Short mmCIF file of C-alpha atoms and ligand atoms in Angstrom, two decimals:
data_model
loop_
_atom_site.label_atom_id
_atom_site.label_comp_id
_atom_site.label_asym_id
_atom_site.label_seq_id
_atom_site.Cartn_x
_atom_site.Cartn_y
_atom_site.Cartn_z
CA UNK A 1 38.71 18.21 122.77
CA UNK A 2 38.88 21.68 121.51
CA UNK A 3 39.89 23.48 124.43
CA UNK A 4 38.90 27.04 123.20
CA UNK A 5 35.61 26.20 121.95
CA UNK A 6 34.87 23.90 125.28
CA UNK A 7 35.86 27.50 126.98
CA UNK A 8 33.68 29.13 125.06
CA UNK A 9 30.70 27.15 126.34
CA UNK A 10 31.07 28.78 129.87
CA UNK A 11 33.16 31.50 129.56
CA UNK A 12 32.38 34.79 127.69
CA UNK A 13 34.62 34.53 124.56
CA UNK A 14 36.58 31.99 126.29
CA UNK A 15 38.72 33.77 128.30
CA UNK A 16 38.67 35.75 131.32
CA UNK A 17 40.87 38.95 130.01
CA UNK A 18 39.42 40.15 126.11
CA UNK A 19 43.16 40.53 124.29
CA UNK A 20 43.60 36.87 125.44
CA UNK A 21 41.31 36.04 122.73
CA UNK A 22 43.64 36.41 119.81
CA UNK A 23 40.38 39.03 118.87
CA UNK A 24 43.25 41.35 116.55
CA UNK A 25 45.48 38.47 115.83
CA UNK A 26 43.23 36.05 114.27
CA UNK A 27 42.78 31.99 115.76
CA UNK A 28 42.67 30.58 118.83
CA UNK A 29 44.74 31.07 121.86
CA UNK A 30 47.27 28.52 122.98
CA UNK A 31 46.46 27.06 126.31
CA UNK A 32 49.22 27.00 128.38
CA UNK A 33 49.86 24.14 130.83
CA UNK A 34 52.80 25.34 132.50
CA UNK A 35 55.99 27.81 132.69
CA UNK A 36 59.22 27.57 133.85
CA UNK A 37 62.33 30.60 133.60
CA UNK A 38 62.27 32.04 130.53
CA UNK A 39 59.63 29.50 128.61
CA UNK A 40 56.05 28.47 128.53
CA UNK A 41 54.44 25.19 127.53
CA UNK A 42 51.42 24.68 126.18
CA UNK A 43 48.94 21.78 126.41
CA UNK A 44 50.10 19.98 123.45
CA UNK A 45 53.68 20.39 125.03
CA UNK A 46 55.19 22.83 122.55
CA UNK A 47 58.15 25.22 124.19
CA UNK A 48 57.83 28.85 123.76
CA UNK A 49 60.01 31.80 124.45
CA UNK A 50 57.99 33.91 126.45
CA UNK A 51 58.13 37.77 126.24
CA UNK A 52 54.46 38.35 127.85
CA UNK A 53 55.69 37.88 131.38
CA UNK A 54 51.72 37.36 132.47
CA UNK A 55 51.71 40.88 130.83
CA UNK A 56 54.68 42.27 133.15
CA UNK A 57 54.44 40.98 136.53
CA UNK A 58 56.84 37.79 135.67
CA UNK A 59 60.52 39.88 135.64
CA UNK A 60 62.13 37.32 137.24
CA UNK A 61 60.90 34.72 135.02
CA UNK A 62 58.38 31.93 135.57
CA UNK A 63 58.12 29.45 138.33
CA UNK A 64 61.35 31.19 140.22
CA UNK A 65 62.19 28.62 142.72
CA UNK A 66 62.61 31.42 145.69
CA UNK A 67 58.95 32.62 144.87
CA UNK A 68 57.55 29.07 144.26
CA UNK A 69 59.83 27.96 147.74
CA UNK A 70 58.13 30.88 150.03
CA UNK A 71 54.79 30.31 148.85
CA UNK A 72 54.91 26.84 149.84
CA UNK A 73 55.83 27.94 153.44
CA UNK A 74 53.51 30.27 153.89
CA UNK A 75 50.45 28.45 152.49
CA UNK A 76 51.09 25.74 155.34
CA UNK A 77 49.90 28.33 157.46
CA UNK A 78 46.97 29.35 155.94
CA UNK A 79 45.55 31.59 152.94
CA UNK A 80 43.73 34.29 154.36
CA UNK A 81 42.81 35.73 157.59
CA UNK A 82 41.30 39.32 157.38
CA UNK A 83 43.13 40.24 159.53
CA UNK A 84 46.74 42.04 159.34
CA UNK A 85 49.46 39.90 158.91
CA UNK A 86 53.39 40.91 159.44
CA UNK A 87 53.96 40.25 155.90
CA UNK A 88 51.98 42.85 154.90
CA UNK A 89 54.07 45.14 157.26
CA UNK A 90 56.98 43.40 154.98
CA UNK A 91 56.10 44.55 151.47
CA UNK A 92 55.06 47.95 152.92
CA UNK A 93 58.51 48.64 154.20
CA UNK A 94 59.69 46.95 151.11
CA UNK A 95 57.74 49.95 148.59
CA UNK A 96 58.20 52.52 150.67
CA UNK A 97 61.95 51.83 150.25
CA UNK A 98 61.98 51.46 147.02
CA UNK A 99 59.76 54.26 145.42
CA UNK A 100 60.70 57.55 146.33
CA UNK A 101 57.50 59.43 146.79
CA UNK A 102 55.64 57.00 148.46
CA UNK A 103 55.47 57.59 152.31
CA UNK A 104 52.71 54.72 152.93
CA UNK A 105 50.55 52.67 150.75
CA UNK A 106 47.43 50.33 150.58
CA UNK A 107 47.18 47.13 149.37
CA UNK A 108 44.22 46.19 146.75
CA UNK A 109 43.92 43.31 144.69
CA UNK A 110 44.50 44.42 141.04
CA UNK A 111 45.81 47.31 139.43
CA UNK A 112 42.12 48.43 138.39
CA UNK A 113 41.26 48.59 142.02
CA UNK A 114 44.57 50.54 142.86
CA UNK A 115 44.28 52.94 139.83
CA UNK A 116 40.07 53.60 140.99
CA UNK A 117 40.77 54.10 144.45
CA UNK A 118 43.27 56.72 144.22
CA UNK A 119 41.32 58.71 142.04
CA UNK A 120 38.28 58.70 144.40
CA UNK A 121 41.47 59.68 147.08
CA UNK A 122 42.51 62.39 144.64
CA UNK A 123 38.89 63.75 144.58
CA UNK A 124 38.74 63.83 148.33
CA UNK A 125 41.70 65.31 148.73
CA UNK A 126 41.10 68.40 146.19
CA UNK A 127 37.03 68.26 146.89
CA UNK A 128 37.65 68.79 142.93
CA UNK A 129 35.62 66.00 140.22
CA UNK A 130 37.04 66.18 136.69
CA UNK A 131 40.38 63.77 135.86
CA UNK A 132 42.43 64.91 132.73
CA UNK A 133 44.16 61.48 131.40
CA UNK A 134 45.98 60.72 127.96
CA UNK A 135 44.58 59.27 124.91
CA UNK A 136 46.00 55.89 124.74
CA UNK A 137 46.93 55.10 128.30
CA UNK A 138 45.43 52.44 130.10
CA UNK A 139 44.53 52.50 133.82
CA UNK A 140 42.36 49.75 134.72
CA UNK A 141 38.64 49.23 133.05
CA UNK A 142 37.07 51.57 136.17
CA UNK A 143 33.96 53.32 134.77
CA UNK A 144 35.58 56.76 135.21
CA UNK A 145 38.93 55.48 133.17
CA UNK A 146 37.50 53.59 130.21
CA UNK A 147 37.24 56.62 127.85
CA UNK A 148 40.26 56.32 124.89
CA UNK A 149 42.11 54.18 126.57
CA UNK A 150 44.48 51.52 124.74
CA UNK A 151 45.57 48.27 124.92
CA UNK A 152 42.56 45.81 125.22
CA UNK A 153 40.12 48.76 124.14
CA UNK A 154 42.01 49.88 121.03
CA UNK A 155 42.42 46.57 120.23
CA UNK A 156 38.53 45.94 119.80
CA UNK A 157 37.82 49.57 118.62
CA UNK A 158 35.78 50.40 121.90
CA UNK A 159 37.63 53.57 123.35
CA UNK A 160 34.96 53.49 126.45
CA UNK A 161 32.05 51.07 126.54
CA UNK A 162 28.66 50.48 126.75
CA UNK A 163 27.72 50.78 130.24
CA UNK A 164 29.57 53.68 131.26
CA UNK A 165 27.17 56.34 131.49
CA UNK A 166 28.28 59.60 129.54
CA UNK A 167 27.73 61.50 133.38
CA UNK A 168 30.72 59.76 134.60
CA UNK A 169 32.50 59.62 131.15
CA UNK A 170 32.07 63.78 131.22
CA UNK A 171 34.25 63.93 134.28
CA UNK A 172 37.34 62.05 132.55
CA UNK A 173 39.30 64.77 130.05
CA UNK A 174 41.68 63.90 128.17
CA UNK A 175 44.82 65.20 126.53
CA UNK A 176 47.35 64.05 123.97
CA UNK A 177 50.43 62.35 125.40
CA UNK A 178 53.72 64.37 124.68
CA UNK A 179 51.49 67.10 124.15
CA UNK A 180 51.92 69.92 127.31
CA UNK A 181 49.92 71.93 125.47
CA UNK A 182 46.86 70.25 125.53
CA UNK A 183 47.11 69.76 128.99
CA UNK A 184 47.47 73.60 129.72
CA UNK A 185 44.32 74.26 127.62
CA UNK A 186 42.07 71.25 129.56
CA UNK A 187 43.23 73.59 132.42
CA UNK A 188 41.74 76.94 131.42
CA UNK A 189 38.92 75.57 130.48
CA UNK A 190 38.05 74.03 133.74
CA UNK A 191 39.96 76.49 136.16
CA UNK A 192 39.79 74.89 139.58
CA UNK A 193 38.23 72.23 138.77
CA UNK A 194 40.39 69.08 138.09
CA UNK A 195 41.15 66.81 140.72
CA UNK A 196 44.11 65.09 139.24
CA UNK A 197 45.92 64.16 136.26
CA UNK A 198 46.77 60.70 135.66
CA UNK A 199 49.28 59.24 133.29
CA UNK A 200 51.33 56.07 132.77
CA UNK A 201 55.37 57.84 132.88
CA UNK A 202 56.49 55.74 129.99
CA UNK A 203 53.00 54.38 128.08
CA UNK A 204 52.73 50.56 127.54
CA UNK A 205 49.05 50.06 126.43
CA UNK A 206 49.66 51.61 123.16
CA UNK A 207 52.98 49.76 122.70
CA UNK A 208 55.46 51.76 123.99
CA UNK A 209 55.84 55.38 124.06
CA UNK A 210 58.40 56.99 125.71
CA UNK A 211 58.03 61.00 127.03
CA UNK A 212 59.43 63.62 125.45
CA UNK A 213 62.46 64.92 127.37
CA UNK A 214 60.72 67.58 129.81
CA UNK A 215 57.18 66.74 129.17
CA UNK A 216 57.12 65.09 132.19
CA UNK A 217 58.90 67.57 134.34
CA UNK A 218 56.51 70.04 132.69
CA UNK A 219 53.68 68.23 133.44
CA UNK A 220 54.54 68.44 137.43
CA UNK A 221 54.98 72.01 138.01
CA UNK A 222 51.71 72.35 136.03
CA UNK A 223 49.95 70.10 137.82
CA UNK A 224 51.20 72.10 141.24
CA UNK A 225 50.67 75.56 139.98
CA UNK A 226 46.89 74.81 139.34
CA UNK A 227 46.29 72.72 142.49
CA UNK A 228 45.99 69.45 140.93
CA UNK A 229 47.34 66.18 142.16
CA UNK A 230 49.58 63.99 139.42
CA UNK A 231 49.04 60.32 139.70
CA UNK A 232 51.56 58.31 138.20
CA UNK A 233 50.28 55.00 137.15
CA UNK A 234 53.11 53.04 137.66
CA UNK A 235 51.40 49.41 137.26
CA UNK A 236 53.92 48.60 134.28
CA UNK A 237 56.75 50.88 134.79
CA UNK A 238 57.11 50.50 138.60
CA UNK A 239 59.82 47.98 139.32
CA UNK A 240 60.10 47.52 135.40
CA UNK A 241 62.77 50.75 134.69
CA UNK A 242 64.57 50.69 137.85
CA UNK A 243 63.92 49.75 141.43
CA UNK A 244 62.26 52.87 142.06
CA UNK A 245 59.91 52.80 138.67
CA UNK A 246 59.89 55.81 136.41
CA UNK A 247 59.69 58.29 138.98
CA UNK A 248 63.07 57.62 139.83
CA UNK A 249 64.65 57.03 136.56
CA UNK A 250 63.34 60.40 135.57
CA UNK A 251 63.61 62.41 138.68
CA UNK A 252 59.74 63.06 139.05
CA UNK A 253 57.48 63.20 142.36
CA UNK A 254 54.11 62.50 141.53
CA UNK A 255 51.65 62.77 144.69
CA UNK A 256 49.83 59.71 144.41
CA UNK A 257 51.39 56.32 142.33
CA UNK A 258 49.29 53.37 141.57
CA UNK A 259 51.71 49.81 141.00
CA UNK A 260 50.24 46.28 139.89
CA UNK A 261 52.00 43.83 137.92
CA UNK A 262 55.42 43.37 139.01
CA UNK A 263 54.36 43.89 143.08
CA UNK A 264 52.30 40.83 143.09
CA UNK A 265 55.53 38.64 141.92
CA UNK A 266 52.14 36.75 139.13
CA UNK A 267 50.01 36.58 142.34
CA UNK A 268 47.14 39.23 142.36
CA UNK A 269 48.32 42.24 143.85
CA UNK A 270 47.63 46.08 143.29
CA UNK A 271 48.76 49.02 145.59
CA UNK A 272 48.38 52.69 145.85
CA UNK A 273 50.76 54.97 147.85
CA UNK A 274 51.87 58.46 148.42
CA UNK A 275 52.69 60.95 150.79
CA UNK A 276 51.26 60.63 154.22
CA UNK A 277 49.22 63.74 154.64
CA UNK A 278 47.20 62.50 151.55
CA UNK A 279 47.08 58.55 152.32
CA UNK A 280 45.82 59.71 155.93
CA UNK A 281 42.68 60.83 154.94
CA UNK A 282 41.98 56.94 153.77
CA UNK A 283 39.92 55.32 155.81
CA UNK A 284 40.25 53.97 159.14
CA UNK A 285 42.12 56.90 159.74
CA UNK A 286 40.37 59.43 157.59
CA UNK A 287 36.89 59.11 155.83
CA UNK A 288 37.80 57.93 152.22
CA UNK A 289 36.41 54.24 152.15
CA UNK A 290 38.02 51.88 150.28
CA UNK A 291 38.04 48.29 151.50
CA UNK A 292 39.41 44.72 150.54
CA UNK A 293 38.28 40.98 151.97
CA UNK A 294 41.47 39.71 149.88
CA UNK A 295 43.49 42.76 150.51
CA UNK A 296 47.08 41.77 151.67
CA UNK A 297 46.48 38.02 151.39
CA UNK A 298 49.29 36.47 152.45
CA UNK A 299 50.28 34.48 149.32
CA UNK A 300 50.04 37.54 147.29
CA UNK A 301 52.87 39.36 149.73
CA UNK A 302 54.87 36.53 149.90
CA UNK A 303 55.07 36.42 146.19
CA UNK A 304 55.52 40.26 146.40
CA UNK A 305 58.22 40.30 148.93
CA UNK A 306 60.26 37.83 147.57
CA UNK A 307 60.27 39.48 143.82
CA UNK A 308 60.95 42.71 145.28
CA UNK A 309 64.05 41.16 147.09
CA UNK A 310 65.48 39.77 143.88
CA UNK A 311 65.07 43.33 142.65
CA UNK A 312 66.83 44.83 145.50
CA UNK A 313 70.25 42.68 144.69
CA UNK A 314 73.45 43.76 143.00
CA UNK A 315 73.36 44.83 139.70
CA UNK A 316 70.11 43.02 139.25
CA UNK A 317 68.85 45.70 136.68
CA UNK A 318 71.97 46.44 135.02
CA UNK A 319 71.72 42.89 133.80
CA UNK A 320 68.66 42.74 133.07
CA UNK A 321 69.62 46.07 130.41
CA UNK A 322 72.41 44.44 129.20
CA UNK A 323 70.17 41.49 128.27
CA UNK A 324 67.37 43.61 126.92
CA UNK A 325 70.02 45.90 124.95
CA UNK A 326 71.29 42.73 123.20
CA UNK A 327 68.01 41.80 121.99
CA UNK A 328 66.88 45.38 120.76
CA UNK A 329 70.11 45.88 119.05
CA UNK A 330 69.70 42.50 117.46
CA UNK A 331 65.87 43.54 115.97
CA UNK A 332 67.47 46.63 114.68
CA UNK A 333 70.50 45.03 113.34
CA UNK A 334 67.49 42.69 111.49
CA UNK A 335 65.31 45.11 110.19
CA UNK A 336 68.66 47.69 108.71
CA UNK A 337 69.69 44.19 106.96
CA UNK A 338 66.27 44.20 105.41
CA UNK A 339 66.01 47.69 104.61
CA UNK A 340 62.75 48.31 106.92
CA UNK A 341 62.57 51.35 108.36
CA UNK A 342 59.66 50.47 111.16
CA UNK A 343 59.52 52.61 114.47
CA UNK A 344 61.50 50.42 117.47
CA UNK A 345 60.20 52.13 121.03
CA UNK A 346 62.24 50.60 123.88
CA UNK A 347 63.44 51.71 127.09
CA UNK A 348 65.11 49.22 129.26
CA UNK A 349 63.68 45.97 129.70
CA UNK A 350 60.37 46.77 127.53
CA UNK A 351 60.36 47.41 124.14
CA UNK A 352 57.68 47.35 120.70
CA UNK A 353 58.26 47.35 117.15
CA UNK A 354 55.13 49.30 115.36
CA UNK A 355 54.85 48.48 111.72
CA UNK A 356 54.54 51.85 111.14
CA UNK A 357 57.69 54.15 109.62
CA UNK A 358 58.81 57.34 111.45
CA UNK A 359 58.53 58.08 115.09
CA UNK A 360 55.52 56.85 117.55
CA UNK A 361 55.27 59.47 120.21
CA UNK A 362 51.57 59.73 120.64
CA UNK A 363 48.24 57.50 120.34
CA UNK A 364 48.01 59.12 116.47
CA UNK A 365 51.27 57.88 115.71
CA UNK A 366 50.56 54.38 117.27
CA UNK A 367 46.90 53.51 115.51
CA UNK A 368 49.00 54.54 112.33
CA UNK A 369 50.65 51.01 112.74
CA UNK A 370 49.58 47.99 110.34
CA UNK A 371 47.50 45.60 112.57
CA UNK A 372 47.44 43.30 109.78
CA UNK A 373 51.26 43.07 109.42
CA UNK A 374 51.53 42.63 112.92
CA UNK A 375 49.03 39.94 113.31
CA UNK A 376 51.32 38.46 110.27
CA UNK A 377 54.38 38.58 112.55
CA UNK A 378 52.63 37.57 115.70
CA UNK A 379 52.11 34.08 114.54
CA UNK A 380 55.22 33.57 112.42
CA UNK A 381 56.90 34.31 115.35
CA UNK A 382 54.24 31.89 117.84
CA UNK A 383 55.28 29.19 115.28
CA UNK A 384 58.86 29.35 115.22
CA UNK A 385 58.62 28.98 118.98
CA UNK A 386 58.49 32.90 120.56
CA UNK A 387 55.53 34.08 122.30
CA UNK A 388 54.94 37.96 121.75
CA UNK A 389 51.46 39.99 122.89
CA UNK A 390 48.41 39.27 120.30
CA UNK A 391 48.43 42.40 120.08
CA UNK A 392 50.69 45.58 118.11
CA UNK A 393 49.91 47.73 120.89
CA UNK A 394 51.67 46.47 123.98
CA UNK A 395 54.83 45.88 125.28
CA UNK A 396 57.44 42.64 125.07
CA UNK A 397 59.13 42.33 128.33
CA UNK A 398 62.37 40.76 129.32
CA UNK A 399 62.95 38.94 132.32
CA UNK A 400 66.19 38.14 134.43
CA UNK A 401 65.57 34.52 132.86
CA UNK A 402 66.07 34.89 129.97
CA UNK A 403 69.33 33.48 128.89
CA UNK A 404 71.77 34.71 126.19
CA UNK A 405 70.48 31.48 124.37
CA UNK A 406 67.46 32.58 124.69
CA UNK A 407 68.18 35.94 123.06
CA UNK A 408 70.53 35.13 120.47
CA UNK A 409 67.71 32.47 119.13
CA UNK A 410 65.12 35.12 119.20
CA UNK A 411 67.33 37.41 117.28
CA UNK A 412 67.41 34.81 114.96
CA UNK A 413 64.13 34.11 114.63
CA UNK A 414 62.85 37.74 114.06
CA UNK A 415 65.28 37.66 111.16
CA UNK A 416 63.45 34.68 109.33
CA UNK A 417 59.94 35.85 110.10
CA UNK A 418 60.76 39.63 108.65
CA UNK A 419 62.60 38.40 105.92
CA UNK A 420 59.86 35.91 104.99
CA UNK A 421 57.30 38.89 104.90
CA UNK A 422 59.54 41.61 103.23
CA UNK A 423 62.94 39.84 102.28
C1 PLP B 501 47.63 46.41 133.60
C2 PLP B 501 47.40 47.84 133.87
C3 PLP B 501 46.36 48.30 134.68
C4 PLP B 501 45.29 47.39 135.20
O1 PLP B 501 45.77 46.43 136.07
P1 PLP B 501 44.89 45.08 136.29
O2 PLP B 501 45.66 44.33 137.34
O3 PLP B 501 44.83 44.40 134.96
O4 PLP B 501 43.56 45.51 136.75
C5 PLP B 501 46.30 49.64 134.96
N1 PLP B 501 47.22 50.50 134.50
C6 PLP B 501 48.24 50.10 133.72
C7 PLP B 501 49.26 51.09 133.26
C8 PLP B 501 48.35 48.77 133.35
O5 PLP B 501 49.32 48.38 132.52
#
């Protein structure tokens, strides 16, 4: 039986997330059976490398036995109550820890749901409407947040969709990522009137971008001279850079930060947090209504608890870079022996290779990249055994288990594939 077309049958396009689909990539997805560490199995039993991570959640690697061991407690006692539970208390305690501007935070179920309720908070809280975001970051398919973003939606040429009416679409503004500039002008041209500017610190839906030095720092003091809150969607970066996500690693305090991903440890988790004065106003306590049957499920924070634990240990993140550093340096080591001069974005355990020459440090720079090429790659590399994104504009993500093995063979690999398309 052909699984994808049997899919197909029920499912729209056979999958339940579009870039699954292999839509830029060409043929059919591999269904996976099973993961364990740093490898995945599909159903015809072939091993794969895995640099997806489920997308980014998975940085300790799949089926970690500590995860897989407290989820097996826990679900003896049930799966969900609606009502609190002390582990929720548990990966509270654990963020607010960890993430330097958040005071308290709110569980949701996905990072969509995290990144759409804090910018209905963010609207409350200024009693502003319009939302300046950057062309090419992602933040969840919420009607307000679906205009040029990239990932899944650059992928399929759709910067917004059908269905979002152009009223709501009007309120989203958007600048050009690196570009300060840009930002200032969206300002004076609606003096008083934006709400909040959202961004993702380090951009991973349009591969990966890193910010200029300063933009970041400049974007803050803008954002607090005109009255507007900054939202740092941290659903990739947070617990990805370093413990405390890229507000830490740069030295940034955004007012509200959305996380995903990595906080649900592969279980379905999303969370928005900040300082208390603005969280207050959420309801119970304040009149902002945002709500969850799901919310806090216990599996989910068990998962979450446990991967944020593994974070919290010695030197966990230093070698996790030392890891990561040995594979970038091996792709550029590959590419100088081959004379190719493509753009390699990286910053600590996430990294892309555009096929594109010259720097990528905006969403023009990016969609300059050769999809073809890449789709080229993608499956020369899916057939000698290493699982990238079907996609040139996301990330590849490293986990803690992947094994020098592991990298040294991928190194390896990457060599044959480029020098069978340009050697
Ligand atoms: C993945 C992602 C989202 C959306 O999270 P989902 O859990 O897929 O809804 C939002 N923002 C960023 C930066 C993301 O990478």
């Amino acid at each position: 039986m052909n699984l994808f077309e049997e899919a197909k049958k029920y499912i729209p396009g056979g999958v339940n997330s579009p870039v699954r689909a292999f839509g830029s990539v060409g043929g059919e997805p591999i269904f996976i059976k099973k993961g364990k560490g740093s490898k995945i199995y599909d159903v015809n039993n072939n091993e794969y490398i895995d640099y997806v991570c489920s997308w980014g959640p998975l940085i300790v690697g799949h089926c970690n036995e500590r995860i897989v061991n407290r989820l097996k407690e826990v679900i003896n006692d049930g799966t969900s109550f609606g009502a609190p539970t002390e582990l929720e208390i548990e990966l509270a305690k654990l963020v607010v820890e960890y993430v330097p501007s958040i005071e308290m935070v709110r569980m949701v179920n996905s990072g969509t749901e995290a990144v759409m309720s804090a910018i209905r908070l963010a609207r409350a809280y200024t009693n502003r409407k319009k939302i300046v975001k950057f062309e090419g970051c992602y933040h969840g398919h919420s009607d307000s947040l679906l205009v040029k973003a990239g990932s899944g939606a650059l992928t399929f040429n759709q910067p917004s969709s059908p269905g979002v009416p152009e009223e709501f679409a009007k309120l989203t503004l958007i600048a050009e990522y690196n570009n300060i500039d840009s930002v200032k002008n969206l300002f004076l041209e609606n003096k008083g009137e934006i709400a909040a500017v959202i961004i993702e610190p380090v951009a991973g839906n349009m591969g990966v971008v890193l910010p200029k030095e300063n933009f970041l720092k400049e974007l803050e003091e803008l954002c607090k001279n005109e009255g507007a809150l900054l939202i740092f969607d941290e659903i990739i970066t947070g617990f990805r850079l370093c413990k405390g996500g890229a507000q830490e690693y740069f030295g940034i305090n955004p007012d509200i930060t959305t996380l995903g991903k990595i906080i649900g440890g592969g279980l379905p988790v999303g969370a928005y947090g900040g300082k208390k004065e603005i969280m207050e106003i959420i309801s119970p306590v304040g009149p902002v209504y945002q709500a969850g049957t799901l919310s806090g499920n216990p599996l989910a924070m068990a998962a979450g608890i446990e991967t944020l634990k593994i974070l919290g240990e010695d030197n966990f993140y230093e070698n996790l870079k030392t890891k990561s550093l040995k594979l970038w340096e091996g792709f550029k080591e590959n590419c100088k022996k081959l004379n190719l001069n493509f753009a390699f974005n990286h910053i600590e355990s996430m990294a892309c290779m555009f096929f594109k020459e010259g720097a990528v440090e905006s969403f023009a720079d990016a969609v300059k990249s050769d999809t073809k090429l890449y789709a080229e790659f993608f499956h020369k590399m899916l057939n000698k055994g290493v699982n990238l994104a079907p996609s040139q504009f996301e990330a590849m993500f490293v986990s803690s288990a992947h094994s020098d093995e592991d990298i040294e063979k991928t190194i390896q690999i990457h060599y044959e594939v480029l020098k069978e398309m340009f050697g």
